[in-house]
C-alpha positions as CSV (number, residue, x, y, z in Angstrom):
1,M,-31.4,110.2,139.8
2,E,-30.8,108.4,137.0
3,P,-33.2,106.4,134.8
4,S,-33.5,102.5,136.3
5,H,-32.2,99.7,133.6
6,R,-32.6,97.0,135.7
7,I,-36.2,96.9,137.7
8,A,-37.3,94.1,140.3
9,V,-41.0,93.0,140.7
10,L,-41.4,90.7,143.5
11,G,-45.2,88.8,143.5
12,A,-46.7,87.5,140.2
13,G,-50.2,87.6,140.8
14,S,-52.7,89.9,139.0
15,W,-51.3,93.2,140.3
16,G,-47.4,92.5,140.7
17,T,-47.6,90.7,136.9
18,T,-49.3,93.9,135.5
19,F,-47.4,96.0,137.5
20,A,-44.2,94.4,135.8
21,K,-46.2,94.9,132.5
22,L,-46.9,98.8,133.1
23,V,-43.1,99.0,134.3
24,A,-42.0,97.4,131.2
25,D,-44.3,99.5,128.9
26,A,-42.8,102.7,130.6
27,N,-39.1,101.9,130.3
28,A,-38.8,99.7,127.0
29,A,-35.2,100.0,127.3
30,A,-35.0,98.2,130.7
31,E,-34.6,95.0,131.9
32,V,-37.9,94.2,134.1
33,I,-37.3,90.6,136.0
34,L,-40.5,89.5,137.9
35,W,-40.1,87.2,140.9
36,A,-42.7,84.2,141.1
37,R,-42.9,81.7,143.9
38,R,-43.7,78.6,141.8
39,D,-41.5,77.5,138.8
40,E,-44.6,76.8,136.6
41,V,-45.3,80.4,136.3
42,V,-41.7,81.0,136.0
43,Q,-41.4,79.0,133.0
44,E,-44.6,80.5,131.3
45,I,-43.5,83.8,131.8
46,N,-40.3,83.2,130.1
47,E,-41.3,80.4,127.5
48,L,-44.8,81.9,126.1
49,N,-45.0,85.5,127.6
50,T,-48.4,85.1,129.4
51,N,-49.4,84.4,133.0
52,S,-52.6,83.0,132.2
53,Q,-53.6,82.3,135.4
54,Y,-53.8,85.8,136.4
55,L,-54.0,87.9,133.0
56,G,-55.7,85.1,130.6
57,D,-54.1,86.0,126.9
58,I,-52.8,89.2,127.7
59,V,-49.2,89.1,125.9
60,L,-46.3,90.6,128.3
61,P,-43.1,92.8,126.7
62,S,-40.5,91.0,125.8
63,N,-38.2,92.9,128.4
64,I,-40.1,90.8,131.0
65,S,-38.4,88.1,132.4
66,A,-39.0,85.7,135.5
67,T,-37.1,84.1,138.1
68,S,-37.8,82.0,141.3
69,D,-34.7,83.3,142.6
70,I,-35.1,86.5,144.9
71,A,-31.2,87.2,145.1
72,E,-31.0,86.7,141.0
73,A,-34.1,89.1,141.0
74,L,-32.2,91.9,142.9
75,V,-28.8,92.0,141.8
76,G,-27.9,95.2,140.6
77,T,-31.5,96.5,140.9
78,P,-32.2,100.3,142.2
79,L,-35.9,100.0,141.5
80,V,-37.6,97.0,143.4
81,V,-41.5,96.7,143.7
82,L,-43.4,94.8,146.4
83,A,-46.4,93.1,145.3
84,V,-46.9,90.0,147.4
85,P,-49.6,89.4,150.1
86,A,-49.7,91.9,153.2
87,Q,-49.6,89.2,155.8
88,S,-47.3,87.2,154.2
89,L,-44.4,90.2,153.4
90,R,-42.3,90.4,156.9
91,A,-41.3,86.7,155.8
92,Q,-40.6,87.8,152.2
93,L,-38.5,90.3,153.3
94,E,-36.9,88.2,155.1
95,A,-35.2,86.3,151.8
96,V,-34.8,89.9,150.5
97,K,-32.7,91.3,153.0
98,G,-28.6,91.3,152.3
99,H,-29.5,91.4,148.4
100,L,-30.6,95.1,147.8
101,E,-28.6,98.1,146.6
102,P,-27.2,100.5,149.2
103,D,-29.4,103.4,148.0
104,V,-32.3,101.0,146.8
105,S,-35.9,103.0,146.1
106,I,-38.6,100.2,147.1
107,I,-42.2,100.6,146.1
108,S,-45.0,99.1,148.2
109,L,-48.0,98.1,146.1
110,M,-49.6,96.3,148.9
111,K,-52.7,97.5,150.9
112,G,-53.0,96.2,154.3
113,L,-52.3,96.2,157.7
114,E,-50.2,93.5,159.3
115,R,-52.1,91.4,161.9
116,G,-50.6,91.3,165.5
117,T,-48.5,94.8,165.0
118,D,-51.4,96.8,163.0
119,L,-48.2,98.0,161.1
120,R,-49.0,99.6,157.2
121,M,-46.6,97.8,154.8
122,S,-44.1,100.9,154.7
123,Q,-43.5,100.3,158.3
124,V,-43.0,96.6,157.8
125,I,-40.7,97.2,155.0
126,S,-38.5,100.1,157.0
127,E,-38.7,97.9,160.0
128,V,-37.2,94.8,158.4
129,L,-34.9,95.8,155.7
130,E,-33.8,98.7,158.3
131,L,-34.5,101.1,155.5
132,T,-35.4,105.3,156.0
133,M,-38.7,106.0,154.8
134,D,-37.6,108.7,152.1
135,Q,-36.7,105.1,150.3
136,I,-40.1,103.6,150.6
137,A,-43.0,105.0,148.2
138,V,-46.9,103.5,148.1
139,L,-48.6,103.5,145.0
140,S,-52.3,103.4,145.8
141,G,-55.4,104.7,143.6
142,P,-58.0,102.8,141.1
143,N,-56.0,100.5,140.2
144,L,-58.0,97.3,139.2
145,A,-55.3,95.4,137.5
146,M,-57.0,93.5,134.7
147,E,-57.9,97.0,133.3
148,I,-54.6,98.1,133.6
149,A,-53.3,95.1,132.4
150,R,-55.6,95.9,128.9
151,K,-53.9,99.7,128.7
152,E,-57.5,101.5,130.1
153,P,-56.5,104.9,130.9
154,T,-56.2,104.9,134.9
155,A,-54.2,107.4,137.4
156,S,-52.5,106.8,140.3
157,V,-50.6,108.4,143.2
158,V,-47.0,107.7,144.3
159,A,-46.4,109.0,147.9
160,C,-43.2,109.3,149.5
161,S,-41.9,111.7,152.2
162,N,-38.8,112.2,150.1
163,S,-40.2,114.4,147.0
164,E,-37.2,113.8,144.7
165,R,-37.5,110.1,145.1
166,A,-41.3,110.3,144.5
167,A,-41.3,112.3,141.2
168,W,-38.3,110.1,140.1
169,I,-40.5,106.6,140.7
170,A,-43.1,108.6,139.0
171,S,-41.2,109.6,135.8
172,S,-40.7,105.9,135.8
173,L,-44.0,105.0,135.2
174,V,-45.5,107.2,133.1
175,T,-47.4,105.2,129.6
176,D,-49.8,106.9,127.6
177,Y,-52.4,104.9,129.7
178,F,-51.2,105.2,132.9
179,R,-50.6,108.7,134.5
180,P,-48.7,109.0,138.3
181,Y,-49.2,111.7,140.5
182,T,-47.2,112.4,143.5
183,N,-47.8,113.2,146.9
184,N,-45.9,113.1,150.2
185,D,-49.0,111.8,152.5
186,V,-47.6,108.4,152.8
187,I,-50.0,107.7,156.0
188,G,-53.2,109.0,154.1
189,V,-52.6,107.2,150.8
190,E,-51.6,103.8,152.7
191,I,-54.9,104.0,155.1
192,G,-57.3,104.8,152.0
193,G,-55.9,101.7,150.5
194,I,-56.4,99.7,153.5
195,V,-59.8,100.5,154.5
196,K,-61.2,100.9,151.0
197,N,-61.1,96.9,150.9
198,V,-63.4,96.8,154.4
199,I,-65.8,99.1,152.8
200,A,-65.7,97.3,149.5
201,L,-66.9,94.2,151.5
202,A,-69.8,96.0,153.2
203,V,-70.9,97.2,149.9
204,G,-70.3,93.6,148.4
205,I,-72.4,92.3,151.3
206,C,-75.1,94.8,150.6
207,D,-75.0,93.9,147.2
208,G,-75.0,90.2,147.8
209,K,-78.6,91.2,149.7
210,G,-80.0,92.4,147.2
211,M,-79.9,96.1,148.8
212,G,-80.3,99.2,146.0
213,D,-78.1,101.8,145.2
214,N,-79.3,104.1,147.8
215,T,-78.0,101.8,150.3
216,K,-74.6,101.0,148.6
217,A,-73.9,104.8,148.3
218,S,-74.7,105.8,151.8
219,V,-72.0,103.1,152.9
220,I,-69.7,104.2,150.4
221,T,-70.0,107.5,151.7
222,R,-70.1,107.0,155.3
223,G,-66.9,104.4,154.4
224,L,-64.7,107.5,153.1
225,A,-65.8,109.8,156.3
226,E,-64.3,106.7,158.8
227,T,-61.4,106.5,156.5
228,T,-60.7,109.7,156.6
229,R,-60.9,110.2,160.7
230,L,-58.6,107.4,160.7
231,A,-56.0,108.6,158.3
232,M,-56.2,112.0,160.3
233,A,-55.7,110.5,163.5
234,L,-52.7,108.9,162.8
235,G,-51.5,112.1,160.8
236,G,-52.7,111.7,157.4
237,Q,-54.0,114.8,155.6
238,Q,-57.8,114.9,154.6
239,E,-57.2,116.0,151.1
240,T,-55.7,113.0,150.5
241,L,-59.1,111.0,150.9
242,S,-60.8,113.1,148.9
243,G,-58.4,112.7,145.9
244,L,-57.5,109.2,144.1
245,A,-55.7,107.1,146.8
246,G,-59.3,107.6,148.8
247,L,-62.4,108.4,147.1
248,G,-61.1,107.2,143.6
249,D,-59.7,103.9,145.1
250,L,-62.8,103.5,147.1
251,V,-65.3,104.0,144.5
252,A,-63.6,101.7,141.8
253,T,-63.1,99.0,144.9
254,C,-66.5,99.2,145.5
255,A,-68.3,99.6,142.4
256,S,-66.5,97.0,140.0
257,P,-67.1,93.5,139.5
258,L,-63.3,93.0,139.3
259,S,-62.7,94.1,142.9
260,R,-62.0,90.9,144.7
261,N,-63.0,92.5,148.1
262,R,-66.6,93.5,147.0
263,T,-66.8,90.2,145.2
264,A,-66.2,88.5,148.5
265,G,-68.4,90.7,150.3
266,R,-70.9,89.6,147.8
267,L,-70.4,86.0,148.4
268,L,-70.8,86.8,152.3
269,G,-74.2,88.2,151.6
270,Q,-75.5,85.3,149.3
271,G,-75.1,83.4,152.5
272,H,-71.2,81.7,151.8
273,A,-69.5,81.3,155.1
274,V,-66.0,82.9,155.7
275,Q,-63.9,79.7,155.5
276,D,-65.5,78.9,152.0
277,L,-64.4,82.4,150.1
278,A,-61.5,80.5,149.2
279,Q,-63.4,77.8,147.0
280,H,-64.9,80.7,145.1
281,M,-62.0,83.2,144.5
282,T,-58.7,82.6,142.9
283,Q,-56.9,85.5,144.9
284,T,-57.3,86.5,148.6
285,A,-59.4,89.2,149.6
286,E,-57.2,91.6,151.5
287,G,-60.1,93.0,153.2
288,T,-60.7,89.8,155.2
289,K,-57.4,89.7,156.7
290,S,-56.6,93.3,157.8
291,A,-60.2,94.2,158.7
292,A,-59.6,93.0,162.4
293,A,-56.4,95.1,162.6
294,V,-58.1,98.1,160.8
295,L,-60.5,98.0,164.1
296,H,-57.9,97.5,166.3
297,L,-56.0,100.5,165.2
298,A,-59.1,102.5,165.2
299,R,-60.2,101.9,168.9
300,E,-56.3,102.4,169.8
301,N,-57.0,105.7,168.5
302,K,-60.5,106.1,170.0
303,V,-61.6,106.7,166.2
304,D,-65.2,105.8,165.8
305,M,-65.7,103.5,162.7
306,P,-69.2,101.6,162.6
307,I,-68.9,100.2,159.4
308,T,-65.6,98.3,159.7
309,E,-66.8,97.1,163.3
310,A,-69.6,95.6,161.6
311,V,-67.7,94.0,158.7
312,V,-65.4,92.5,161.2
313,A,-68.5,91.4,163.0
314,V,-69.8,89.6,160.3
315,L,-66.3,88.1,159.8
316,D,-65.9,86.8,163.3
317,G,-69.8,85.3,163.2
318,T,-70.9,87.8,166.0
319,L,-73.3,89.6,163.4
320,T,-75.0,88.0,160.7
321,V,-75.5,90.0,157.4
322,D,-79.3,90.1,158.0
323,S,-78.6,92.5,160.8
324,M,-75.9,94.2,159.3
325,A,-78.0,96.9,157.5
326,N,-79.9,97.7,161.2
327,K,-76.4,98.3,163.1
328,L,-75.0,100.6,160.5
329,L,-78.1,102.6,160.2
330,G,-79.6,102.2,163.6
331,R,-76.9,104.8,165.3
332,Q,-77.6,108.2,167.1
333,L,-78.2,110.9,165.1
334,K,-75.4,113.6,164.6
335,S,-74.1,116.0,162.2
336,E,-72.8,114.5,158.9
337,G,-69.2,116.1,159.5
338,I,-66.2,114.1,158.9
339,P,-63.4,115.2,161.5
340,S,-65.9,114.1,164.2
């Protein structure tokens, strides 16, 4: 595959803008087009080379330009990056249809399950755009946007069923601060990125309740176990969940104050209502949207996920945050083994 000279990134939130910056740094000769929904964001990026709502005063590379016209962003573009909210993906893709190059490569940055269908984002993309799965890659790992925007060293995983395409995409993302690895386990990589948001909510709730590091480490460890059980039940590989897209992403999301899901959990632990989270956060915590779909998928596949079940109960209002720890620790004694 030839290098891309035009790359489109759809979604100008913190992660989409950061990824556009990364792609621009990695491909100095390429034109990077960033699609934004709001005209004022387009204007700021084009005139000031900043997206201050999400990245403060960080200056974007000069080879990034923005547009609010999806068709304009996609024309002649062999590599398209999707960074829109998971629950709005299907509607956004309807606007994308008919504007893609025949052998386009899609990168999904989204970490969520579609509510109502329990579909992973790669499955939604394939279904709506009528693309084969070997045209779709997913990127995941310990990827806190602000740290990457500041060029702090980071590793990640590009997963695609087509190994050649995965390698080509990864080669398009290499910088002196970003190291992409490749993997063909799309299921494992996506499930790791989805469920870690739910586990981070649980860790945040523990933090908001003033619980100690022993408690939070226990939740993280057992959270990894239930994430692995679900991934394996769906056909993913256990080794993937021990790597960057599993353990790495989980630790970063559960431990960092930059994590939206940990922050949302902490607010819940401090007594804020679910419906009030938007007043305290500039972006959506995806775990609050996907948790019920994760639990439904687990039950459909007969996978035991007690932490996820407790988080969903808190979000539904059927379990108080005060009762959550007792629910997690009051289970039948058993072996620690992950697959069981």
